[in-house]
Amino acid sequence: MNWIALTVFILLFGLVTVLGFVAARWRAADLNHLDEWGLAGRRFGTLVTWFLLGGDLYTAYTFVAVPALVFGAGAIGFFAVPYTLMVYPFVYMVYPRLWSVARKHGYVTAADFVRGRFGSPFLALLVAVTGILATMPYIALQLVGIQVVIAAMGFTGEGLLGDLPLIVAFAILAAYTYTSGLRAPALIAVVKDLLIYLTVITAVTVIPAALGGYGQVFASVEHAKLLLATPTAGNTGAYSAYATLALGSVLALFLYPHSLTGLLAAKNRSVIKRNMALLPAYSLALALIAFLGYVAVAAHVHDNPAYGAYFQKYGNNFAVPALMLQYFPSWFVGVAFAAIAIGALVPAAIMSIAAANLYTRNVYKEYLRPGATPADEARMAKLMSLIVKLGALAFILFVPTQYAINLQLLGGVWILQTLPTVILGLYTRWLHHWALAAGWAAGMLLGTWVAVGQQFKPAYPLHLAGWTVSGYTGFYALLVNLGVAVLVTLLLRAAKAAPGSDATSPADYEHNSV
Amino acid sequence: MAAPRPGKLKRTLLTVLLFVPFFLAIAVPVYNRLDPSLFGVPFFYWFQFALIIVTAIITALVYKARL
């Protein structure tokens, strides 16, 4: 048991716990209103949004899994880097429109917008359910990040006793999310992000120097892994897989309820646009963290007998924790591990709030209790955020981690199927809402079937005109989705089917506050 | 309150500029190589790293130009 690391860890954890509860009084307002609990009153400025979105998008799972992938598979693991840089121009152009219409009409979720735009509660329900389903495994995976660092500090208990620290951490998280809503992760994100930057900058400066420089690091990596495999004849191979995976992830990222929630909490459009220029700083951190995967290879952490059992249990996810343990003094190990653990709490909190918002607005208020008052909504959302976290915790404790990883892949495929409805809906109502529902169904079914058939490998080798085009399953499913939506729309128009009502007007999409 | 937005042509050019790194990032064959390396880091890696910085700068410029 690494007592020094554990002490530092607990101190930092205690700090964010206090912040989590204190956050309820930050920019104080009536937290019995969903807008305040779930979106912090839409009052966050540029800097807070930068910390919030940074903490939200760059999760503990990201920081553990990306270097793990680089460590094991090489260049393909780096795909997170182009993916994050492609996100920003896309979000810059598209999402201020969603912010504007949501602000104008008091929409809290993407499904709220869909309901208003298409006049279809059913289509909104499909979007809401997809969002909730996609979020759940993601919360569970954050816990994996916490599990790994807790084990790395020396907790070797088996069964429920060994999971006790995780349960305690989660109980505390649930408590301050309940009381403070979105303000809690926003405030905690400041600590998280500062710790992450501190850890990353230190790690990428100190450790490679100890190994003889970056040249040495790259020289120690198996040559074949350093680049993407060049495709063979008649095959677009890793090139198309990499590109479509990045593109699909870009399109999907802000469709995830937790990302959108962070965005909707901004106080005006400029906050969003400025952040698109500022958030790339986190991508730099991510690229550096990915490098650590190679540094771990060069440092031969896998050959260190002290870590054998951990690599057995956690696989390549242990690469970065092993690296920290091997090179840093115990107190800094505590800092680094706290960064990862807190790095899991922030997105887990926001994800549970986002899922709770969806349920409350688009299931509870829409279908179960139309007469719900704002206080009822807030109460329901708070309860739901607890239940969602409990569900995720139970999943990680009792179900093998691989299932969570597989569901996460499916979740990515699923959430992408809401793109035609949510994103195209921001620009046009040409697609009929029934056609969008049909397209959604086609994409969901096909995407799920293919993903399962590929044993949850993300790419599908499509055979087309003599070529094998390996592409991201979700992306292919999206193309089918769009095709079906267009086709059915044409049919519906020919049959003179009535379009639903539109509660929005064009100016709403440019609406701004000062 | 706000200065007038740039004209249609300027907005189109700014949008194109904004998406240059996007398309570079997706054009994998362009950067899937080891040379030229920089400080011991192979091209594949430092190119993507540099691209992040370029994206941030372009986005800031586009924002300042009020797109």
XYZ file of C-alpha atoms in Angstrom:
581
model
C 0.000 0.000 0.000
C 1.448 3.279 -1.156
C 0.551 5.404 1.879
C 2.077 8.664 0.716
C 0.332 8.494 -2.640
C -2.888 7.548 -0.904
C -2.676 10.495 1.492
C -2.135 13.005 -1.296
C -4.918 11.335 -3.251
C -7.365 11.561 -0.360
C -6.469 15.191 0.341
C -7.136 16.205 -3.255
C -10.274 14.103 -3.318
C -11.425 15.792 -0.129
C -10.810 19.183 -1.717
C -13.061 18.464 -4.683
C -15.704 16.988 -2.389
C -15.860 20.260 -0.449
C -15.981 22.189 -3.721
C -18.794 19.953 -4.932
C -21.016 20.913 -2.013
C -19.932 24.567 -1.921
C -20.801 24.838 -5.619
C -24.497 24.944 -4.692
C -23.914 28.495 -3.463
C -21.838 29.585 -6.468
C -23.835 32.115 -8.531
C -26.607 31.208 -6.169
C -30.075 30.660 -7.567
C -33.089 28.450 -7.030
C -31.799 24.927 -7.629
C -35.384 23.678 -7.556
C -35.646 24.709 -11.148
C -34.342 22.403 -13.885
C -32.710 25.264 -15.750
C -30.586 26.044 -12.697
C -29.885 22.497 -11.540
C -29.401 20.983 -14.980
C -27.901 23.900 -16.915
C -26.572 26.178 -14.147
C -28.924 28.906 -15.346
C -27.092 29.129 -18.689
C -24.699 31.642 -17.192
C -21.215 30.257 -17.683
C -18.639 32.529 -19.279
C -15.662 31.686 -21.464
C -13.246 30.513 -18.795
C -15.706 28.393 -16.802
C -16.983 26.846 -20.024
C -13.393 26.082 -21.020
C -12.804 24.221 -17.763
C -16.221 22.551 -17.893
C -16.032 21.348 -21.497
C -12.396 20.399 -21.111
C -13.206 18.343 -18.062
C -16.300 16.969 -19.762
C -14.830 15.930 -23.089
C -11.418 14.742 -21.986
C -12.436 12.039 -19.605
C -10.462 9.731 -17.358
C -11.281 6.937 -19.720
C -9.722 8.960 -22.533
C -6.554 9.510 -20.526
C -6.226 5.844 -19.675
C -7.534 4.171 -22.821
C -5.812 6.277 -25.488
C -2.252 5.641 -24.294
C -3.283 2.029 -23.631
C -4.212 1.693 -27.274
C -1.000 3.391 -28.429
C 0.950 1.159 -26.058
C -0.589 -1.984 -27.501
C -1.414 -1.201 -31.105
C 0.701 1.798 -32.045
C -0.303 4.493 -34.545
C -3.981 3.570 -34.743
C -4.341 4.625 -31.103
C -3.453 8.149 -32.100
C -6.742 8.640 -33.938
C -8.128 10.542 -30.957
C -5.855 13.424 -31.951
C -7.137 14.257 -35.445
C -10.621 13.521 -34.202
C -10.477 16.175 -31.510
C -9.008 18.801 -33.808
C -11.706 18.156 -36.415
C -14.385 18.724 -33.795
C -13.748 22.414 -33.318
C -14.429 23.870 -36.783
C -17.515 21.693 -37.041
C -18.925 22.758 -33.690
C -18.023 26.393 -34.412
C -20.203 26.441 -37.511
C -23.112 24.294 -36.355
C -23.759 24.371 -32.643
C -24.281 28.076 -31.945
C -27.568 27.560 -33.813
C -28.650 24.911 -31.337
C -27.556 27.084 -28.419
C -29.587 29.989 -29.790
C -32.831 28.140 -30.383
C -32.471 26.362 -27.028
C -31.948 29.659 -25.239
C -34.853 31.314 -26.996
C -37.320 28.536 -26.175
C -35.972 27.266 -22.881
C -34.947 23.904 -24.306
C -32.829 21.895 -21.893
C -32.112 18.901 -24.123
C -31.678 18.073 -27.822
C -34.966 16.172 -27.627
C -36.716 19.366 -26.453
C -35.478 21.026 -29.626
C -36.644 18.117 -31.791
C -40.094 18.295 -30.243
C -40.321 21.991 -30.931
C -38.839 21.857 -34.416
C -40.804 18.893 -35.773
C -43.867 18.942 -33.543
C -43.301 15.253 -32.884
C -43.102 14.052 -29.258
C -42.403 10.547 -30.574
C -39.342 11.588 -32.551
C -38.188 13.518 -29.491
C -38.632 10.356 -27.417
C -36.449 8.384 -29.837
C -33.718 11.012 -29.548
C -34.020 11.080 -25.754
C -33.899 7.302 -25.352
C -30.899 7.089 -27.680
C -29.132 9.736 -25.621
C -29.793 7.941 -22.350
C -28.733 4.564 -23.750
C -25.523 5.982 -25.199
C -24.605 7.755 -21.961
C -24.973 4.843 -19.552
C -21.978 2.719 -20.604
C -19.876 5.872 -20.819
C -20.495 6.603 -17.138
C -19.612 3.019 -16.309
C -16.311 3.311 -18.160
C -15.268 6.346 -16.144
C -15.370 4.085 -13.121
C -12.860 1.806 -14.820
C -10.405 4.685 -14.783
C -10.919 5.117 -11.026
C -10.624 1.363 -10.449
C -7.240 1.190 -12.156
C -5.635 3.982 -10.136
C -7.100 2.772 -6.853
C -5.622 -0.664 -7.519
C -2.320 0.910 -8.530
C -2.079 2.583 -5.133
C -2.151 -0.811 -3.493
C -5.754 -1.670 -2.721
C -5.694 -5.393 -3.224
C -8.928 -6.446 -1.539
C -11.089 -8.848 -3.473
C -14.783 -8.631 -4.173
C -16.905 -5.919 -2.642
C -14.246 -4.977 -0.070
C -11.786 -4.223 -2.823
C -14.428 -2.121 -4.520
C -15.215 -0.169 -1.369
C -13.129 2.911 -2.283
C -14.911 3.095 -5.606
C -18.309 2.837 -3.940
C -17.392 5.546 -1.438
C -16.099 7.837 -4.187
C -19.266 7.363 -6.132
C -21.545 7.902 -3.169
C -19.866 11.240 -2.491
C -20.158 12.190 -6.153
C -23.849 11.316 -6.129
C -24.404 13.450 -3.036
C -22.954 16.709 -4.316
C -24.388 16.262 -7.798
C -27.783 15.931 -6.123
C -27.391 19.145 -4.166
C -25.528 21.325 -6.636
C -26.336 20.083 -10.134
C -24.127 21.236 -12.995
C -22.352 23.798 -10.830
C -20.550 20.964 -9.024
C -18.698 19.431 -11.984
C -18.050 22.933 -13.370
C -16.221 23.972 -10.226
C -14.446 20.651 -9.788
C -13.358 20.730 -13.424
C -11.056 23.635 -12.555
C -9.123 21.422 -10.143
C -9.249 18.451 -12.473
C -7.926 20.287 -15.493
C -5.154 22.029 -13.580
C -4.047 18.670 -12.178
C -4.183 17.021 -15.595
C -2.067 19.722 -17.218
C 0.402 19.586 -14.341
C 0.701 15.809 -14.567
C 0.955 15.657 -18.337
C 3.496 18.436 -18.744
C 5.643 16.943 -16.004
C 5.364 13.415 -17.370
C 6.243 14.286 -20.969
C 9.190 16.418 -19.903
C 10.722 14.296 -17.159
C 10.236 10.721 -18.304
C 11.488 10.882 -21.907
C 14.515 12.827 -20.674
C 15.243 9.921 -18.320
C 14.961 7.560 -21.280
C 17.323 9.522 -23.549
C 14.951 11.802 -25.436
C 12.032 11.358 -27.801
C 14.253 9.937 -30.534
C 15.045 7.044 -28.214
C 11.408 6.604 -27.303
C 10.291 6.236 -30.884
C 13.281 4.026 -31.664
C 12.116 1.519 -29.042
C 8.755 1.034 -30.666
C 8.233 -1.842 -33.088
C 8.676 -0.311 -36.531
C 5.456 -1.715 -37.937
C 3.414 -0.080 -35.195
C 4.797 3.416 -35.720
C 2.646 4.092 -38.749
C -0.722 2.984 -40.019
C -0.388 -0.156 -42.105
C -0.250 0.735 -45.789
C -3.290 -0.745 -47.449
C -2.797 -3.664 -49.787
C -4.142 -3.687 -53.348
C -7.908 -3.387 -53.669
C -8.140 -2.380 -50.059
C -8.362 1.030 -48.467
C -7.466 -0.553 -45.158
C -6.330 1.530 -42.215
C -6.668 4.805 -44.130
C -10.417 4.664 -44.513
C -10.880 3.098 -41.080
C -8.906 5.884 -39.423
C -10.611 8.643 -41.405
C -14.178 7.385 -40.978
C -13.619 6.651 -37.299
C -12.405 10.212 -36.797
C -15.221 11.695 -38.882
C -17.902 9.590 -37.187
C -16.576 10.543 -33.771
C -16.526 14.235 -34.701
C -20.134 14.162 -35.810
C -21.175 12.211 -32.728
C -19.320 14.072 -29.976
C -21.747 16.918 -29.306
C -24.752 14.715 -29.975
C -23.876 13.048 -26.707
C -26.107 14.595 -24.060
C -23.251 15.392 -21.687
C -21.316 17.404 -24.283
C -24.404 19.316 -25.318
C -25.270 20.072 -21.689
C -21.856 21.664 -21.182
C -22.453 23.772 -24.289
C -26.008 24.836 -23.434
C -24.841 26.151 -20.059
C -22.878 28.898 -21.829
C -24.163 32.440 -21.481
C -23.937 33.438 -25.149
C -22.798 32.347 -28.613
C -19.424 34.049 -28.331
C -18.525 31.883 -25.345
C -18.970 28.832 -27.553
C -17.008 30.256 -30.477
C -14.148 31.446 -28.299
C -13.959 28.025 -26.720
C -13.611 26.388 -30.112
C -10.341 28.305 -30.410
C -9.294 27.622 -26.807
C -10.284 23.980 -26.247
C -7.587 22.681 -28.645
C -5.216 23.168 -25.712
C -6.737 19.986 -24.324
C -6.067 18.230 -27.622
C -2.406 19.073 -27.174
C -2.562 17.484 -23.739
C -4.264 14.460 -25.261
C -1.583 14.127 -27.947
C 1.075 14.253 -25.237
C -0.779 11.658 -23.190
C -0.959 9.444 -26.278
C 2.815 9.794 -26.569
C 3.038 8.393 -23.053
C 1.844 5.108 -24.529
C 5.107 4.916 -26.463
C 7.084 6.186 -23.501
C 5.649 3.276 -21.547
C 6.879 0.915 -24.265
C 10.354 2.435 -24.160
C 10.365 2.195 -20.367
C 9.555 -1.518 -20.570
C 6.828 -1.231 -17.944
C 5.348 -4.453 -19.219
C 8.511 -6.336 -18.259
C 8.566 -4.984 -14.746
C 7.676 -7.932 -12.471
C 6.106 -5.608 -9.923
C 3.302 -4.829 -12.383
C 2.717 -8.287 -13.798
C -0.443 -8.953 -11.790
C -1.893 -5.535 -12.642
C -1.352 -5.961 -16.366
C -3.059 -9.320 -16.028
C -6.092 -7.746 -14.455
C -6.340 -4.411 -16.283
C -4.514 -5.123 -19.527
C -2.909 -2.215 -21.314
C -4.968 0.238 -19.258
C -2.249 -0.194 -16.685
C 0.454 1.255 -18.940
C 0.143 4.866 -17.803
C -0.317 4.122 -14.084
C 2.728 1.825 -14.310
C 4.727 4.619 -15.908
C 3.793 7.011 -13.110
C 4.722 4.453 -10.452
C 8.043 3.699 -12.089
C 9.285 7.268 -12.462
C 7.579 9.536 -9.992
C 8.050 9.974 -6.242
C 5.074 8.701 -4.240
C 3.617 12.126 -3.567
C 3.463 12.977 -7.267
C 1.974 9.586 -7.986
C -0.806 10.649 -5.631
C -1.265 13.847 -7.640
C -1.283 12.000 -10.969
C -3.739 9.361 -9.798
C -5.974 11.993 -8.223
C -5.971 13.777 -11.586
C -7.243 10.613 -13.268
C -9.812 9.795 -10.583
C -11.170 13.345 -10.424
C -10.965 13.234 -14.192
C -13.558 10.497 -14.014
C -15.848 12.271 -11.567
C -16.424 15.361 -13.683
C -17.727 13.652 -16.811
C -19.588 11.046 -14.734
C -21.423 13.875 -12.960
C -22.259 15.740 -16.151
C -23.307 12.535 -17.906
C -25.696 11.640 -15.118
C -27.123 15.181 -15.098
C -27.565 15.102 -18.879
C -29.297 11.711 -18.782
C -31.488 12.943 -15.920
C -32.436 16.079 -17.895
C -33.448 13.918 -20.855
C -35.567 11.595 -18.785
C -37.224 14.421 -16.875
C -38.135 16.588 -19.853
C -38.707 14.059 -22.608
C -40.106 11.025 -20.802
C -41.442 12.126 -17.393
C -42.908 15.519 -18.252
C -43.895 14.588 -21.787
C -45.657 11.300 -21.107
C -45.948 10.546 -17.396
C -46.735 13.862 -15.751
C -47.526 16.681 -18.191
C -48.599 18.911 -15.335
C -45.193 18.779 -13.670
C -44.102 22.068 -12.112
C -40.481 23.284 -12.340
C -39.991 22.017 -8.787
C -41.331 18.584 -9.797
C -38.951 18.558 -12.740
C -35.955 19.424 -10.603
C -36.866 16.791 -8.026
C -37.268 14.131 -10.703
C -33.963 15.066 -12.334
C -32.115 14.893 -9.030
C -33.576 11.471 -8.326
C -32.816 10.266 -11.829
C -29.187 11.349 -11.611
C -28.860 9.155 -8.511
C -30.488 6.177 -10.166
C -28.377 6.531 -13.288
C -25.174 6.572 -11.234
C -26.312 3.570 -9.182
C -26.994 1.697 -12.392
C -23.560 2.490 -13.773
C -21.884 1.472 -10.507
C -23.775 -1.827 -10.370
C -22.795 -2.474 -13.956
C -19.102 -1.986 -13.336
C -19.133 -4.001 -10.107
C -21.039 -7.004 -11.352
C -20.563 -7.162 -15.097
C -17.218 -7.827 -16.828
C -15.613 -4.616 -18.069
C -15.552 -5.850 -21.643
C -19.339 -5.535 -21.768
C -19.109 -1.877 -20.815
C -16.528 -1.326 -23.541
C -18.718 -3.079 -26.104
C -21.778 -1.106 -25.053
C -19.748 2.071 -25.304
C -18.921 1.231 -28.904
C -22.594 0.574 -29.573
C -23.476 3.819 -27.804
C -21.262 5.710 -30.235
C -22.975 4.041 -33.183
C -26.388 4.792 -31.709
C -25.916 8.430 -30.856
C -24.648 9.119 -34.363
C -28.077 8.055 -35.663
C -29.635 11.144 -34.109
C -27.587 13.376 -36.416
C -30.122 13.734 -39.247
C -32.813 14.739 -36.776
C -30.840 17.076 -34.541
C -28.191 18.562 -36.835
C -29.987 18.667 -40.164
C -33.055 19.801 -38.241
C -31.124 22.949 -37.312
C -31.051 23.940 -40.961
C -34.068 22.448 -42.674
C -37.406 20.742 -42.137
C -37.295 19.119 -45.542
C -36.991 15.632 -43.995
C -40.352 14.514 -42.645
C -40.411 13.485 -38.994
C -41.676 9.991 -39.785
C -38.884 9.601 -42.339
C -36.368 10.687 -39.726
C -37.784 8.082 -37.360
C -37.542 5.445 -40.094
C -33.969 6.448 -40.876
C -33.134 6.335 -37.179
C -34.567 2.827 -36.900
C -32.659 1.656 -39.969
C -29.405 3.090 -38.682
C -29.902 1.670 -35.188
C -30.764 -1.816 -36.394
C -28.081 -2.006 -39.058
C -25.414 -0.424 -36.873
C -26.130 -2.745 -33.953
C -26.288 -5.835 -36.125
C -23.007 -5.043 -37.888
C -21.204 -4.064 -34.680
C -22.221 -7.284 -32.968
C -21.310 -9.244 -36.091
C -17.856 -7.670 -36.083
C -17.482 -8.703 -32.435
C -17.472 -5.045 -31.427
C -14.510 -4.094 -33.533
C -15.313 -0.586 -34.689
C -14.636 -1.018 -38.393
C -16.563 -2.943 -41.010
C -14.868 -4.085 -44.201
C -17.385 -3.038 -46.814
C -16.992 -4.775 -50.180
C -17.757 -2.292 -52.901
C -17.022 -2.588 -56.617
C -14.032 -4.845 -56.157
C -12.607 -2.755 -53.313
C -12.630 -3.485 -49.609
C -13.407 -0.226 -47.880
C -12.889 -0.570 -44.179
C -14.994 2.015 -42.393
C -16.480 2.910 -39.041
C -19.707 0.963 -38.539
C -21.520 3.994 -37.122
C -20.604 6.019 -40.177
C -21.944 3.407 -42.582
C -25.094 3.126 -40.502
C -25.491 6.907 -40.684
C -25.276 6.818 -44.478
C -28.018 4.186 -44.597
C -30.010 6.252 -42.074
C -29.809 9.328 -44.312
C -30.659 7.304 -47.402
C -33.766 5.858 -45.792
C -34.796 9.257 -44.409
C -34.557 10.869 -47.851
C -36.384 8.020 -49.558
C -39.230 7.921 -47.072
C -39.525 11.701 -47.173
C -39.962 11.569 -50.937
C -42.621 8.884 -50.546
C -44.417 10.858 -47.842
C -44.366 14.007 -49.926
C -45.825 12.109 -52.848
C -48.529 10.818 -50.532
C -49.108 14.410 -49.351
C -48.428 13.518 -45.704
C -48.791 16.535 -43.434
C -45.597 17.865 -41.851
C -45.679 18.519 -38.103
C -45.764 21.976 -36.581
C -42.664 24.093 -36.106
C -42.466 26.126 -32.920
C -39.284 27.828 -34.064
C -38.637 30.637 -36.513
C -35.462 31.284 -38.555
C -34.322 34.208 -36.411
C -34.291 31.967 -33.330
C -31.205 30.195 -34.640
C -29.197 33.411 -34.549
C -30.556 34.604 -31.219
C -27.893 35.808 -28.833
C -27.602 37.267 -25.348
C -25.014 39.786 -24.357
C -23.801 46.427 -29.974
C -21.867 44.399 -32.525
C -19.861 45.405 -35.587
C -21.491 44.351 -38.887
C -20.817 40.802 -40.025
C -18.461 40.306 -42.985
C -19.974 39.986 -46.464
C -20.944 36.734 -48.136
C -17.646 36.251 -49.986
C -15.554 36.905 -46.921
C -17.709 34.537 -44.872
C -17.284 31.798 -47.467
C -13.515 32.278 -47.537
C -13.343 32.249 -43.754
C -15.361 29.028 -43.621
C -13.073 27.405 -46.172
C -10.059 28.518 -44.156
C -11.616 27.121 -40.991
C -11.960 23.699 -42.575
C -8.471 23.407 -44.099
C -7.022 21.583 -41.049
C -10.173 19.437 -40.931
C -9.525 18.104 -44.419
C -5.814 17.755 -43.824
C -6.568 15.644 -40.769
C -8.817 13.323 -42.699
C -6.377 12.924 -45.594
C -4.419 10.229 -43.810
C -2.142 9.092 -46.669
C -0.705 12.626 -46.723
C 0.882 12.274 -43.317
C 1.269 8.539 -42.798
C 5.064 8.655 -43.025
C 8.104 8.768 -40.749
C 10.205 11.392 -42.517
C 11.004 14.220 -42.159
C 11.277 13.796 -38.425
C 11.590 16.672 -35.980
C 13.630 16.339 -32.766
C 13.402 12.575 -33.111
C 9.619 12.614 -33.507
C 8.376 10.982 -36.744
C 6.343 13.091 -39.204
C 3.052 11.251 -38.533
C 3.129 12.490 -34.951
C 4.551 15.977 -35.093
C 2.418 16.871 -38.097
C -0.792 16.082 -36.213
C 0.546 17.950 -33.190
C 1.306 21.000 -35.336
C -2.100 20.700 -36.951
C -3.773 21.138 -33.559
C -1.929 24.398 -33.041
C -2.748 25.589 -36.562
C -6.436 24.759 -36.024
C -6.534 26.797 -32.843
C -4.873 29.781 -34.529
C -7.165 29.672 -37.548
C -10.248 29.360 -35.337
C -9.114 32.372 -33.312
C -8.541 34.379 -36.514
C -11.922 33.393 -37.891
C -13.550 34.390 -34.610
C -11.824 37.772 -34.633
C -13.017 38.279 -38.202
C -16.541 37.806 -36.830
C -17.581 34.771 -38.795
